[in-house]
Amino acid sequence: MLRIAVPNKGSLSGPAADMLHEAGYQQRRESKELRIVDPVNEVEFFYLRPRDIAIYVSSGRLDIGITGRDLLVDSGAKAEEILPLGFARSTFRFAAKPGTANGIEDLKGKTVATSYEGIVAGHLADSGIEASVVHLDGAVETAIELGVAEVIADVVETGTSLRNAGLEVFGEPIMKSEAVVIRRTGADTEDPKVQQFLRRLQGVLVARTYVMMDYDCRVEQLEKAVALTPGLESPTVSPLHNEGWVAVRAMVPAKEAQRIMDDLYDIGARAILTTAIHACRL
């Protein structure tokens, strides 16, 4: 069986379970379950702390894991990203009291507090900056007020909590993170079971990104219509009973569907419909 590590809690847990369910895999019914077997799909799931998943995968005890790119890098484990999943996105930034620093070069000789010591220490080293890094498990914005550090490095979404603490972000982002599928560095990614798992998740990503669009249009407007809905390979075009009309079907990006429908209507297309895609293989 393919042995897969899944986050047991936090912002990664729910979306990961939802994606696996959409991909056709059995998931746990209670949060206390630490391991379940899906015999139909020949998969065994282990529910672990997100921070530990890269370590387990790098050991070779588990074949694949779902975790955050930030947690993977911070762990220093010998594991690598093989598929981004598009959820749990976050940005890591430096922050400090106004006037403390304008860029990473201003961090020389300063102390930086963070919950992600591996990421920050590596980023500073790559930038040739000598600074001290203090590891804290949470609420790092209070480190400056209490004199533990002059600068913090943390996840920034809206920046509201930092502003409330009298801090401001500066410099370029340290990292942009999201949920990813990981595999032990050097492992055989051509393993048929691994490839099947990745295809299923890729199918979910495509199904979430696209919708199927159907419409009727006059033959003389077909080229303009196809230019608006080229599909992935090319659209399906079928003649209608009424001479001079054709039915067209194509996948279109969901976020652009309303605009495309307007443009199709303007060139004379009618009976324009969109339907959700629940699963696919490309």
Tab-separated table of N, CA and C in Angstrom, residues 12-168:
chain	number	residue	atom	x	y	z
A	12	LEU	N	-3.989	23.402	7.431
A	12	LEU	CA	-3.757	22.453	6.342
A	12	LEU	C	-4.717	21.266	6.391
A	13	SER	N	-5.190	20.929	7.574
A	13	SER	CA	-5.907	19.674	7.782
A	13	SER	C	-7.216	19.577	6.996
A	14	GLY	N	-8.122	20.521	7.203
A	14	GLY	CA	-9.429	20.471	6.559
A	14	GLY	C	-9.352	20.489	5.041
A	15	PRO	N	-8.648	21.472	4.452
A	15	PRO	CA	-8.550	21.497	2.985
A	15	PRO	C	-7.875	20.262	2.396
A	16	ALA	N	-6.882	19.706	3.105
A	16	ALA	CA	-6.219	18.493	2.605
A	16	ALA	C	-7.203	17.329	2.583
A	17	ALA	N	-7.980	17.177	3.660
A	17	ALA	CA	-8.969	16.093	3.717
A	17	ALA	C	-10.028	16.276	2.631
A	18	ASP	N	-10.453	17.526	2.403
A	18	ASP	CA	-11.452	17.790	1.359
A	18	ASP	C	-10.911	17.393	-0.018
A	19	MET	N	-9.666	17.754	-0.302
A	19	MET	CA	-9.089	17.440	-1.600
A	19	MET	C	-8.947	15.931	-1.789
A	20	LEU	N	-8.523	15.230	-0.749
A	20	LEU	CA	-8.380	13.784	-0.834
A	20	LEU	C	-9.742	13.109	-1.044
A	21	HIS	N	-10.759	13.642	-0.378
A	21	HIS	CA	-12.114	13.106	-0.556
A	21	HIS	C	-12.583	13.318	-1.995
A	22	GLU	N	-12.341	14.516	-2.545
A	22	GLU	CA	-12.721	14.800	-3.926
A	22	GLU	C	-11.960	13.911	-4.900
A	23	ALA	N	-10.756	13.498	-4.501
A	23	ALA	CA	-9.946	12.631	-5.355
A	23	ALA	C	-10.345	11.164	-5.229
A	24	GLY	N	-11.360	10.880	-4.398
A	24	GLY	CA	-11.883	9.524	-4.305
A	24	GLY	C	-11.312	8.672	-3.200
A	25	TYR	N	-10.593	9.301	-2.254
A	25	TYR	CA	-9.993	8.536	-1.165
A	25	TYR	C	-10.841	8.607	0.096
A	26	GLN	N	-10.862	7.523	0.807
A	26	GLN	CA	-11.548	7.472	2.100
A	26	GLN	C	-10.785	8.324	3.101
A	27	GLN	N	-11.520	9.043	3.945
A	27	GLN	CA	-10.887	9.863	4.977
A	27	GLN	C	-11.471	9.526	6.348
A	28	ARG	N	-10.756	9.944	7.386
A	28	ARG	CA	-11.176	9.594	8.739
A	28	ARG	C	-12.492	10.281	9.097
A	29	ARG	N	-13.246	9.659	9.996
A	29	ARG	CA	-14.523	10.206	10.442
A	29	ARG	C	-14.398	10.975	11.740
A	30	GLU	N	-13.370	10.668	12.520
A	30	GLU	CA	-13.160	11.353	13.794
A	30	GLU	C	-11.739	11.888	13.857
A	31	SER	N	-11.587	13.041	14.481
A	31	SER	CA	-10.272	13.680	14.546
A	31	SER	C	-9.284	12.898	15.406
A	32	LYS	N	-9.783	11.979	16.227
A	32	LYS	CA	-8.894	11.192	17.083
A	32	LYS	C	-8.209	10.059	16.327
A	33	GLU	N	-8.716	9.730	15.144
A	33	GLU	CA	-8.101	8.657	14.370
A	33	GLU	C	-6.733	9.104	13.847
A	34	LEU	N	-5.718	8.298	14.091
A	34	LEU	CA	-4.361	8.633	13.667
A	34	LEU	C	-3.933	7.856	12.423
A	35	ARG	N	-4.698	6.838	12.069
A	35	ARG	CA	-4.341	6.017	10.914
A	35	ARG	C	-5.603	5.359	10.373
A	36	ILE	N	-5.780	5.402	9.058
A	36	ILE	CA	-6.879	4.664	8.438
A	36	ILE	C	-6.356	3.965	7.183
A	37	VAL	N	-7.017	2.901	6.809
A	37	VAL	CA	-6.657	2.152	5.614
A	37	VAL	C	-7.792	2.266	4.605
A	38	ASP	N	-7.438	2.592	3.368
A	38	ASP	CA	-8.387	2.646	2.263
A	38	ASP	C	-8.054	1.464	1.346
A	39	PRO	N	-8.650	0.290	1.611
A	39	PRO	CA	-8.262	-0.911	0.863
A	39	PRO	C	-8.626	-0.850	-0.619
A	40	VAL	N	-9.691	-0.148	-0.957
A	40	VAL	CA	-10.108	-0.065	-2.366
A	40	VAL	C	-9.038	0.615	-3.210
A	41	ASN	N	-8.455	1.685	-2.657
A	41	ASN	CA	-7.442	2.440	-3.393
A	41	ASN	C	-6.015	2.053	-3.011
A	42	GLU	N	-5.890	1.057	-2.137
A	42	GLU	CA	-4.585	0.562	-1.701
A	42	GLU	C	-3.711	1.680	-1.142
A	43	VAL	N	-4.307	2.437	-0.218
A	43	VAL	CA	-3.616	3.558	0.410
A	43	VAL	C	-3.814	3.485	1.912
A	44	GLU	N	-2.763	3.855	2.650
A	44	GLU	CA	-2.820	3.938	4.101
A	44	GLU	C	-2.468	5.373	4.490
A	45	PHE	N	-3.370	6.019	5.235
A	45	PHE	CA	-3.158	7.410	5.640
A	45	PHE	C	-2.745	7.488	7.104
A	46	PHE	N	-1.738	8.326	7.378
A	46	PHE	CA	-1.271	8.582	8.735
A	46	PHE	C	-1.468	10.065	9.027
A	47	TYR	N	-2.176	10.369	10.116
A	47	TYR	CA	-2.489	11.756	10.466
A	47	TYR	C	-1.481	12.241	11.502
A	48	LEU	N	-0.634	13.185	11.083
A	48	LEU	CA	0.520	13.610	11.876
A	48	LEU	C	0.554	15.127	12.023
A	49	ARG	N	1.338	15.594	12.999
A	49	ARG	CA	1.553	17.034	13.149
A	49	ARG	C	2.175	17.570	11.868
A	50	PRO	N	1.627	18.661	11.328
A	50	PRO	CA	2.161	19.190	10.072
A	50	PRO	C	3.666	19.427	10.090
A	51	ARG	N	4.192	19.860	11.238
A	51	ARG	CA	5.629	20.138	11.323
A	51	ARG	C	6.479	18.874	11.247
A	52	ASP	N	5.872	17.723	11.549
A	52	ASP	CA	6.645	16.476	11.580
A	52	ASP	C	6.608	15.710	10.259
A	53	ILE	N	5.713	16.088	9.364
A	53	ILE	CA	5.485	15.281	8.163
A	53	ILE	C	6.733	15.167	7.291
A	54	ALA	N	7.452	16.259	7.097
A	54	ALA	CA	8.652	16.203	6.255
A	54	ALA	C	9.696	15.257	6.842
A	55	ILE	N	9.794	15.199	8.161
A	55	ILE	CA	10.754	14.306	8.818
A	55	ILE	C	10.381	12.853	8.549
A	56	TYR	N	9.114	12.515	8.722
A	56	TYR	CA	8.668	11.135	8.480
A	56	TYR	C	8.884	10.728	7.024
A	57	VAL	N	8.562	11.627	6.097
A	57	VAL	CA	8.714	11.306	4.680
A	57	VAL	C	10.192	11.153	4.323
A	58	SER	N	11.027	12.029	4.856
A	58	SER	CA	12.456	11.953	4.532
A	58	SER	C	13.091	10.673	5.057
A	59	SER	N	12.517	10.094	6.097
A	59	SER	CA	13.053	8.852	6.660
A	59	SER	C	12.792	7.643	5.768
A	60	GLY	N	11.829	7.802	4.834
A	60	GLY	CA	11.466	6.693	3.972
A	60	GLY	C	10.401	5.797	4.552
A	61	ARG	N	9.978	6.069	5.792
A	61	ARG	CA	8.925	5.261	6.416
A	61	ARG	C	7.573	5.501	5.745
A	62	LEU	N	7.388	6.712	5.264
A	62	LEU	CA	6.171	7.048	4.539
A	62	LEU	C	6.557	7.476	3.132
A	63	ASP	N	5.697	7.170	2.164
A	63	ASP	CA	6.030	7.423	0.764
A	63	ASP	C	5.828	8.870	0.350
A	64	ILE	N	4.745	9.470	0.826
A	64	ILE	CA	4.329	10.797	0.382
A	64	ILE	C	3.756	11.547	1.576
A	65	GLY	N	3.798	12.868	1.530
A	65	GLY	CA	3.174	13.665	2.579
A	65	GLY	C	2.564	14.926	2.010
A	66	ILE	N	1.565	15.435	2.701
A	66	ILE	CA	0.998	16.749	2.379
A	66	ILE	C	1.334	17.670	3.532
A	67	THR	N	2.035	18.754	3.240
A	67	THR	CA	2.422	19.700	4.279
A	67	THR	C	2.578	21.070	3.635
A	68	GLY	N	3.048	22.052	4.397
A	68	GLY	CA	3.277	23.374	3.844
A	68	GLY	C	4.695	23.500	3.319
A	69	ARG	N	4.869	24.279	2.259
A	69	ARG	CA	6.215	24.516	1.740
A	69	ARG	C	7.095	25.128	2.828
A	70	ASP	N	6.511	26.002	3.636
A	70	ASP	CA	7.268	26.620	4.721
A	70	ASP	C	7.760	25.589	5.727
A	71	LEU	N	6.903	24.639	6.073
A	71	LEU	CA	7.275	23.611	7.044
A	71	LEU	C	8.325	22.670	6.466
A	72	LEU	N	8.225	22.392	5.176
A	72	LEU	CA	9.225	21.566	4.508
A	72	LEU	C	10.602	22.226	4.577
A	73	VAL	N	10.679	23.484	4.178
A	73	VAL	CA	11.959	24.194	4.173
A	73	VAL	C	12.482	24.370	5.581
A	74	ASP	N	11.604	24.725	6.513
A	74	ASP	CA	12.031	24.963	7.888
A	74	ASP	C	12.585	23.709	8.547
A	75	SER	N	12.071	22.547	8.153
A	75	SER	CA	12.496	21.294	8.777
A	75	SER	C	13.928	20.916	8.418
A	76	GLY	N	14.380	21.333	7.240
A	76	GLY	CA	15.700	20.923	6.779
A	76	GLY	C	15.761	19.458	6.399
A	77	ALA	N	14.610	18.798	6.317
A	77	ALA	CA	14.561	17.364	6.007
A	77	ALA	C	14.926	17.111	4.547
A	78	LYS	N	15.406	15.911	4.280
A	78	LYS	CA	15.768	15.524	2.922
A	78	LYS	C	14.519	15.050	2.185
A	79	ALA	N	13.663	16.011	1.898
A	79	ALA	CA	12.421	15.764	1.170
A	79	ALA	C	12.226	16.909	0.195
A	80	GLU	N	11.442	16.665	-0.857
A	80	GLU	CA	11.275	17.678	-1.891
A	80	GLU	C	9.821	17.794	-2.322
A	81	GLU	N	9.480	18.975	-2.766
A	81	GLU	CA	8.134	19.257	-3.265
A	81	GLU	C	7.947	18.655	-4.647
A	82	ILE	N	6.808	17.962	-4.846
A	82	ILE	CA	6.541	17.403	-6.179
A	82	ILE	C	5.231	17.891	-6.780
A	83	LEU	N	4.368	18.532	-5.977
A	83	LEU	CA	3.126	19.075	-6.532
A	83	LEU	C	2.559	20.151	-5.615
A	84	PRO	N	2.433	21.407	-6.095
A	84	PRO	CA	1.757	22.442	-5.312
A	84	PRO	C	0.252	22.225	-5.361
A	85	LEU	N	-0.439	22.512	-4.241
A	85	LEU	CA	-1.866	22.195	-4.147
A	85	LEU	C	-2.781	23.417	-4.117
A	86	GLY	N	-2.218	24.610	-4.007
A	86	GLY	CA	-3.027	25.803	-4.185
A	86	GLY	C	-3.854	26.262	-3.010
A	87	PHE	N	-3.724	25.622	-1.843
A	87	PHE	CA	-4.456	26.125	-0.676
A	87	PHE	C	-3.478	26.390	0.460
A	88	ALA	N	-3.973	27.014	1.538
A	88	ALA	CA	-3.142	27.403	2.689
A	88	ALA	C	-1.978	28.288	2.248
A	89	ARG	N	-2.287	29.236	1.375
A	89	ARG	CA	-1.234	30.153	0.908
A	89	ARG	C	-0.871	31.167	1.995
A	90	SER	N	0.398	31.507	2.070
A	90	SER	CA	0.860	32.497	3.044
A	90	SER	C	2.144	33.135	2.545
A	91	THR	N	2.463	34.310	3.107
A	91	THR	CA	3.680	35.040	2.753
A	91	THR	C	4.454	35.351	4.018
A	92	PHE	N	5.757	35.126	3.994
A	92	PHE	CA	6.610	35.417	5.144
A	92	PHE	C	7.344	36.720	4.908
A	93	ARG	N	7.276	37.612	5.910
A	93	ARG	CA	7.908	38.915	5.786
A	93	ARG	C	8.649	39.276	7.069
A	94	PHE	N	9.610	40.167	6.936
A	94	PHE	CA	10.237	40.781	8.103
A	94	PHE	C	9.378	41.956	8.539
A	95	ALA	N	9.357	42.217	9.842
A	95	ALA	CA	8.619	43.365	10.369
A	95	ALA	C	9.355	43.917	11.584
A	96	ALA	N	9.183	45.203	11.800
A	96	ALA	CA	9.844	45.857	12.941
A	96	ALA	C	9.155	47.184	13.204
A	97	LYS	N	9.580	47.862	14.247
A	97	LYS	CA	9.045	49.198	14.512
A	97	LYS	C	9.510	50.140	13.416
A	98	PRO	N	8.666	51.102	13.008
A	98	PRO	CA	9.039	52.032	11.939
A	98	PRO	C	10.403	52.665	12.191
A	99	GLY	N	11.227	52.717	11.144
A	99	GLY	CA	12.545	53.328	11.249
A	99	GLY	C	13.650	52.363	11.631
A	100	THR	N	13.289	51.121	11.972
A	100	THR	CA	14.304	50.137	12.374
A	100	THR	C	15.105	49.644	11.181
A	101	ALA	N	14.427	49.322	10.087
A	101	ALA	CA	15.092	48.772	8.903
A	101	ALA	C	14.241	49.019	7.666
A	102	ASN	N	14.916	49.130	6.519
A	102	ASN	CA	14.226	49.299	5.247
A	102	ASN	C	14.398	48.098	4.333
A	103	GLY	N	15.426	47.304	4.594
A	103	GLY	CA	15.699	46.141	3.769
A	103	GLY	C	16.530	45.134	4.530
A	104	ILE	N	16.763	43.989	3.914
A	104	ILE	CA	17.476	42.919	4.604
A	104	ILE	C	18.898	43.320	4.979
A	105	GLU	N	19.498	44.230	4.206
A	105	GLU	CA	20.860	44.659	4.519
A	105	GLU	C	20.941	45.392	5.856
A	106	ASP	N	19.813	45.898	6.334
A	106	ASP	CA	19.791	46.622	7.617
A	106	ASP	C	19.698	45.674	8.807
A	107	LEU	N	19.656	44.371	8.568
A	107	LEU	CA	19.536	43.404	9.658
A	107	LEU	C	20.889	42.960	10.219
A	108	LYS	N	21.986	43.415	9.641
A	108	LYS	CA	23.315	43.027	10.127
A	108	LYS	C	23.472	43.376	11.601
A	109	GLY	N	23.830	42.358	12.394
A	109	GLY	CA	24.061	42.564	13.824
A	109	GLY	C	22.808	42.616	14.665
A	110	LYS	N	21.640	42.509	14.039
A	110	LYS	CA	20.394	42.567	14.791
A	110	LYS	C	19.919	41.154	15.164
A	111	THR	N	18.902	41.099	16.041
A	111	THR	CA	18.310	39.834	16.460
A	111	THR	C	16.911	39.723	15.869
A	112	VAL	N	16.638	38.580	15.248
A	112	VAL	CA	15.352	38.336	14.599
A	112	VAL	C	14.638	37.214	15.343
A	113	ALA	N	13.405	37.440	15.756
A	113	ALA	CA	12.599	36.413	16.421
A	113	ALA	C	11.625	35.812	15.414
A	114	THR	N	11.468	34.500	15.453
A	114	THR	CA	10.589	33.821	14.502
A	114	THR	C	10.230	32.427	14.991
A	115	SER	N	9.140	31.892	14.459
A	115	SER	CA	8.778	30.499	14.716
A	115	SER	C	9.358	29.580	13.649
A	116	TYR	N	9.985	30.173	12.646
A	116	TYR	CA	10.533	29.415	11.524
A	116	TYR	C	12.027	29.695	11.404
A	117	GLU	N	12.774	29.196	12.355
A	117	GLU	CA	14.207	29.472	12.432
A	117	GLU	C	14.956	28.974	11.204
A	118	GLY	N	14.590	27.780	10.710
A	118	GLY	CA	15.278	27.224	9.555
A	118	GLY	C	15.133	28.094	8.320
A	119	ILE	N	13.921	28.597	8.074
A	119	ILE	CA	13.676	29.447	6.912
A	119	ILE	C	14.456	30.741	7.023
A	120	VAL	N	14.350	31.388	8.176
A	120	VAL	CA	14.962	32.710	8.353
A	120	VAL	C	16.484	32.612	8.341
A	121	ALA	N	17.037	31.653	9.074
A	121	ALA	CA	18.489	31.502	9.111
A	121	ALA	C	19.038	31.215	7.718
A	122	GLY	N	18.328	30.364	6.959
A	122	GLY	CA	18.762	30.067	5.601
A	122	GLY	C	18.680	31.279	4.693
A	123	HIS	N	17.618	32.057	4.832
A	123	HIS	CA	17.442	33.253	4.005
A	123	HIS	C	18.524	34.286	4.308
A	124	LEU	N	18.828	34.471	5.568
A	124	LEU	CA	19.879	35.425	5.942
A	124	LEU	C	21.234	34.960	5.422
A	125	ALA	N	21.514	33.665	5.556
A	125	ALA	CA	22.784	33.127	5.081
A	125	ALA	C	22.918	33.285	3.569
A	126	ASP	N	21.831	32.999	2.846
A	126	ASP	CA	21.854	33.125	1.388
A	126	ASP	C	22.072	34.568	0.957
A	127	SER	N	21.648	35.493	1.811
A	127	SER	CA	21.776	36.927	1.501
A	127	SER	C	23.085	37.508	2.030
A	128	GLY	N	23.888	36.671	2.706
A	128	GLY	CA	25.163	37.139	3.245
A	128	GLY	C	25.015	38.074	4.434
A	129	ILE	N	23.936	37.912	5.200
A	129	ILE	CA	23.676	38.781	6.352
A	129	ILE	C	23.960	38.025	7.647
A	130	GLU	N	24.807	38.600	8.493
A	130	GLU	CA	25.085	38.007	9.801
A	130	GLU	C	24.162	38.634	10.838
A	131	ALA	N	23.243	37.834	11.342
A	131	ALA	CA	22.284	38.286	12.352
A	131	ALA	C	21.940	37.108	13.242
A	132	SER	N	21.451	37.404	14.445
A	132	SER	CA	21.055	36.350	15.372
A	132	SER	C	19.587	36.013	15.154
A	133	VAL	N	19.263	34.713	15.268
A	133	VAL	CA	17.887	34.268	15.113
A	133	VAL	C	17.431	33.593	16.400
A	134	VAL	N	16.324	34.087	16.959
A	134	VAL	CA	15.756	33.535	18.191
A	134	VAL	C	14.497	32.766	17.830
A	135	HIS	N	14.398	31.514	18.270
A	135	HIS	CA	13.216	30.708	17.977
A	135	HIS	C	12.159	30.888	19.054
A	136	LEU	N	10.936	31.221	18.613
A	136	LEU	CA	9.774	31.299	19.501
A	136	LEU	C	8.670	30.453	18.886
A	137	ASP	N	7.836	29.872	19.734
A	137	ASP	CA	6.781	28.991	19.226
A	137	ASP	C	5.529	29.728	18.768
A	138	GLY	N	5.378	30.982	19.105
A	138	GLY	CA	4.194	31.719	18.678
A	138	GLY	C	4.185	33.121	19.227
A	139	ALA	N	3.219	33.935	18.763
A	139	ALA	CA	3.069	35.328	19.216
A	139	ALA	C	4.390	36.081	19.138
A	140	VAL	N	5.068	35.964	17.998
A	140	VAL	CA	6.402	36.551	17.890
A	140	VAL	C	6.377	38.081	17.899
A	141	GLU	N	5.212	38.693	17.595
A	141	GLU	CA	5.161	40.161	17.574
A	141	GLU	C	5.441	40.783	18.933
A	142	THR	N	5.245	40.010	20.016
A	142	THR	CA	5.521	40.550	21.352
A	142	THR	C	7.016	40.541	21.670
A	143	ALA	N	7.816	39.862	20.855
A	143	ALA	CA	9.260	39.762	21.119
A	143	ALA	C	9.929	41.121	21.099
A	144	ILE	N	9.463	42.009	20.229
A	144	ILE	CA	10.071	43.338	20.145
A	144	ILE	C	9.704	44.168	21.364
A	145	GLU	N	8.424	44.121	21.735
A	145	GLU	CA	7.977	44.890	22.899
A	145	GLU	C	8.692	44.460	24.169
A	146	LEU	N	8.982	43.163	24.282
A	146	LEU	CA	9.636	42.641	25.488
A	146	LEU	C	11.158	42.654	25.393
A	147	GLY	N	11.681	43.182	24.286
A	147	GLY	CA	13.126	43.338	24.174
A	147	GLY	C	13.894	42.091	23.812
A	148	VAL	N	13.195	41.052	23.362
A	148	VAL	CA	13.880	39.812	22.984
A	148	VAL	C	14.547	39.952	21.615
A	149	ALA	N	13.960	40.761	20.752
A	149	ALA	CA	14.512	40.951	19.411
A	149	ALA	C	14.155	42.338	18.906
A	150	GLU	N	14.873	42.771	17.876
A	150	GLU	CA	14.565	44.067	17.244
A	150	GLU	C	13.687	43.892	16.009
A	151	VAL	N	13.685	42.688	15.470
A	151	VAL	CA	12.959	42.394	14.239
A	151	VAL	C	12.267	41.045	14.407
A	152	ILE	N	11.123	40.862	13.740
A	152	ILE	CA	10.473	39.552	13.712
A	152	ILE	C	10.315	39.112	12.262
A	153	ALA	N	10.133	37.819	12.061
A	153	ALA	CA	9.819	37.262	10.744
A	153	ALA	C	8.640	36.326	10.944
A	154	ASP	N	7.545	36.606	10.235
A	154	ASP	CA	6.332	35.836	10.486
A	154	ASP	C	5.441	35.832	9.249
A	155	VAL	N	4.378	35.019	9.325
A	155	VAL	CA	3.375	34.986	8.265
A	155	VAL	C	2.604	36.296	8.271
A	156	VAL	N	2.437	36.880	7.107
A	156	VAL	CA	1.687	38.124	6.978
A	156	VAL	C	0.541	37.910	5.994
A	157	GLU	N	-0.676	38.159	6.449
A	157	GLU	CA	-1.839	38.073	5.555
A	157	GLU	C	-2.314	39.496	5.256
A	158	THR	N	-3.077	40.089	6.161
A	158	THR	CA	-3.525	41.468	5.946
A	158	THR	C	-2.590	42.477	6.588
A	159	GLY	N	-1.775	42.037	7.568
A	159	GLY	CA	-0.881	42.948	8.271
A	159	GLY	C	-1.540	43.666	9.432
A	160	THR	N	-2.821	43.358	9.700
A	160	THR	CA	-3.554	44.047	10.764
A	160	THR	C	-2.935	43.810	12.139
A	161	SER	N	-2.619	42.550	12.452
A	161	SER	CA	-2.063	42.247	13.773
A	161	SER	C	-0.722	42.921	13.978
A	162	LEU	N	0.064	43.051	12.912
A	162	LEU	CA	1.357	43.733	13.029
A	162	LEU	C	1.151	45.219	13.270
A	163	ARG	N	0.237	45.820	12.538
A	163	ARG	CA	-0.034	47.252	12.741
A	163	ARG	C	-0.559	47.522	14.142
A	164	ASN	N	-1.389	46.613	14.640
A	164	ASN	CA	-1.907	46.774	16.004
A	164	ASN	C	-0.801	46.706	17.037
A	165	ALA	N	0.281	45.993	16.680
A	165	ALA	CA	1.424	45.894	17.592
A	165	ALA	C	2.437	47.004	17.335
A	166	GLY	N	2.096	47.947	16.458
A	166	GLY	CA	2.997	49.060	16.173
A	166	GLY	C	4.153	48.693	15.266
A	167	LEU	N	3.976	47.644	14.458
A	167	LEU	CA	5.039	47.180	13.573
A	167	LEU	C	4.653	47.366	12.110
A	168	GLU	N	5.661	47.366	11.233
A	168	GLU	CA	5.412	47.439	9.799
A	168	GLU	C	6.356	46.500	9.071
